[in-house]
Coordinates of C-alpha atoms in Angstrom, one line a residue:
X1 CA 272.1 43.1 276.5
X2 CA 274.3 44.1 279.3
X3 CA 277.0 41.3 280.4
X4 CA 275.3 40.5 283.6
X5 CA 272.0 39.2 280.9
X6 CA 274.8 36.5 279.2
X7 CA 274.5 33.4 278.8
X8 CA 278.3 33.5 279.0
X9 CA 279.4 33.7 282.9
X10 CA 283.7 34.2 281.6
X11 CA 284.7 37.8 283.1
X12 CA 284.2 40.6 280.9
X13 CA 288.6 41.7 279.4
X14 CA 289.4 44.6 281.7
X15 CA 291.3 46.8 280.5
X16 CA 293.3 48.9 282.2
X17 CA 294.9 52.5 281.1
X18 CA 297.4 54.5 283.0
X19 CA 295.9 57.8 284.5
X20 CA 298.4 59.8 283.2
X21 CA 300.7 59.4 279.9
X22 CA 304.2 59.2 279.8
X23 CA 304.3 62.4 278.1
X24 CA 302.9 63.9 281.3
X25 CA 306.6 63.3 283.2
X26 CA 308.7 66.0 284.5
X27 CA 312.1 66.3 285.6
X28 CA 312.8 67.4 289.1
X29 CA 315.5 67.3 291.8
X30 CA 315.5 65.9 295.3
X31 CA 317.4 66.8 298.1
X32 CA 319.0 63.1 299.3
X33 CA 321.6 65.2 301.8
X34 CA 322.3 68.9 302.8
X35 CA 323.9 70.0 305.8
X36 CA 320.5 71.2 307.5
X37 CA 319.0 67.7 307.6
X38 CA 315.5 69.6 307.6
X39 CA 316.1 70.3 303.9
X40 CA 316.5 66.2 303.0
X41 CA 313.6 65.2 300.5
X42 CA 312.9 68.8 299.3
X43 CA 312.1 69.1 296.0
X44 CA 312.4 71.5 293.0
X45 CA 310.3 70.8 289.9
X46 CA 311.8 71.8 286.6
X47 CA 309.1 72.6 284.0
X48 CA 311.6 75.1 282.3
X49 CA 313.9 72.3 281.3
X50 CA 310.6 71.0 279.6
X51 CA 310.0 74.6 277.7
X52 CA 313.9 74.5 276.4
X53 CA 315.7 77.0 279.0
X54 CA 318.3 76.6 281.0
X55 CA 318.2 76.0 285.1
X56 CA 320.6 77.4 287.2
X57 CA 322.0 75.5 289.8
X58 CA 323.6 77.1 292.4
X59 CA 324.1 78.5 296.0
X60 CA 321.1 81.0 295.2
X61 CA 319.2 79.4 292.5
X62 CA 316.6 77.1 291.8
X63 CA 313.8 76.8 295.0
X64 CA 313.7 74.0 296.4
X65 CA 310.3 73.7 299.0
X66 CA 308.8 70.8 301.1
X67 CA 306.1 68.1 299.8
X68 CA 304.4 69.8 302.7
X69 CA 301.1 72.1 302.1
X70 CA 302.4 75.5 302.5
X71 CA 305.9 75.2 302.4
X72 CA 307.6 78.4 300.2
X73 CA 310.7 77.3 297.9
X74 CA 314.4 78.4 298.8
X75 CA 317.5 78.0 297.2
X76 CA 320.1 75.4 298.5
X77 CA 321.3 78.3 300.4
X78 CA 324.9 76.5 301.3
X79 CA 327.7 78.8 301.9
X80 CA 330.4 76.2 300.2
X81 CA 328.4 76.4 296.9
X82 CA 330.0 78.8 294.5
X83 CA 328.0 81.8 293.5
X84 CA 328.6 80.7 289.8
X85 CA 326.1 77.9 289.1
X86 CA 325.6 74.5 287.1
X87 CA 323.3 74.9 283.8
X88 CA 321.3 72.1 283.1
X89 CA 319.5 72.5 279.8
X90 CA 317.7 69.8 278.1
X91 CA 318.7 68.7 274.3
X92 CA 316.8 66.3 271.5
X93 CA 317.9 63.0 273.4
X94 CA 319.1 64.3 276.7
X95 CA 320.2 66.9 279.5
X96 CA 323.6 68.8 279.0
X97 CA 325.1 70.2 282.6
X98 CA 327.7 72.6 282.2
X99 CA 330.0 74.2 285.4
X100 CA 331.0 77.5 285.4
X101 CA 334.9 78.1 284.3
X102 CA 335.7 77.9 288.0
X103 CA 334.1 77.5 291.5
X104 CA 332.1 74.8 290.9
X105 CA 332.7 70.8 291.5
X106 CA 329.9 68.3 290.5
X107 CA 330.3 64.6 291.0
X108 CA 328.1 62.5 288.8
X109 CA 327.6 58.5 290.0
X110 CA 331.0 59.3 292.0
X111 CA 333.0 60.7 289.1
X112 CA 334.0 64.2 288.9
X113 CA 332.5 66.6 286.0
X114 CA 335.5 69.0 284.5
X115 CA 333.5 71.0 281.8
X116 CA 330.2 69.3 280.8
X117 CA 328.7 66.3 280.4
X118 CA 325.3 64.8 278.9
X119 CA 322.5 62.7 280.5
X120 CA 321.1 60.3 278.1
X121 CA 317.6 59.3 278.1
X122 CA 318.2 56.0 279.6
X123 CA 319.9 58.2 282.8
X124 CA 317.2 60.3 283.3
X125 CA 315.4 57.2 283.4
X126 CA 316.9 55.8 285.8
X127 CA 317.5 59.3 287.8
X128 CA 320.9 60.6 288.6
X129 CA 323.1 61.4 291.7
X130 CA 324.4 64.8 291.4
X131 CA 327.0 65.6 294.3
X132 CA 328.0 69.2 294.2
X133 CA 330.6 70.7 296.6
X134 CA 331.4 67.3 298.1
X135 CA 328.7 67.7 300.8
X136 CA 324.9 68.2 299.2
X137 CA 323.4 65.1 297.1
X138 CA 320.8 65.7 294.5
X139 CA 318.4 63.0 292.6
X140 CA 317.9 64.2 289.0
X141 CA 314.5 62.3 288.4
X142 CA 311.2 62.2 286.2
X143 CA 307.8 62.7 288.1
X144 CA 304.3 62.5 287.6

C-alpha cells in the first residue's frame, strides 16, 4: 500500500539529508584584497593540508586561480611579499602557521604573528583573516 492508498491523509515525515558530509570539507584561502583588484575573490584550495603536508605561503607559492571556467592558478605574485614563506600545516585539533626567521609579517584578526601560532578548530570554523605584508588579505576557510 503506497501512501497515496491511506486511509491516513497526515504528510508522510520527510526527511532530509545533507548532500555532502561534513567530512567532505576542505580548507581553502580567498583573496579578500591584493593590489591588482582583478585578483580579489581568487581562490586556492588546499587538499595537501588534508594529506598532512605543509603549504607554503609566499610571494611564489601556492596558485591561486579564478571561480571562472578556465582560469590557470598563479601565485600571489606581490613584490613586497618576502621570498621566504608562511607554512601552514594541519595538526590533530588544528592548523600551525609558522614565519620564516625573517622577511615575513602576518597579522592574524589584526594582531601581529612573531613566530607561530595555532588555529583551533572552532577558528577554522569560523574562517580566519590572514593579513600578510600589511597590504594582501586572505580568508582561511572550510569548503564544500
Amino acid at each position: 500500500m503506497s501512501a497515496f492508498d491511506s486511509p491516513d491523509l497526515t504528510i508522510p515525515e520527510i526527511i532530509i539529508k545533507p548532500a555532502v558530509s561534513d567530512s567532505g570539507r576542505r580548507l581553502r584561502l580567498t583573496i579578500l584584497y591584493h593590489p591588482d583588484a582583478e585578483r580579489i575573490g581568487e581562490v586556492a584550495d588546499l587538499p595537501q593540508l588534508h594529506r598532512g603536508e605543509v603549504v607554503k605561503l609566499g610571494r611564489a607559492d601556492t596558485g591561486f586561480q579564478s571561480l571562472r571556467p578556465g582560469s590557470k592558478a598563479r601565485p600571489l605574485e606581490d613584490p613586497y611579499l618576502s621570498r621566504s614563506p608562511i607554512k601552514l600545516k594541519r595538526n590533530r585539533v588544528g592548523c600551525d602557521i609558522r614565519l620564516p626567521a625573517k622577511g615575513s609579517s602576518l597579522q592574524l584578526h589584526g594582531e601581529a604573528v612573531r613566530d607561530s601560532c595555532q588555529l583551533t578548530p572552532q577558528q577554522l570554523e569560523s574562517g580566519q583573516v590572514l593579513v600578510l605584508a600589511r597590504r594582501l588579505v586572505l580568508m582561511l576557510h572550510y569548503y564544500q
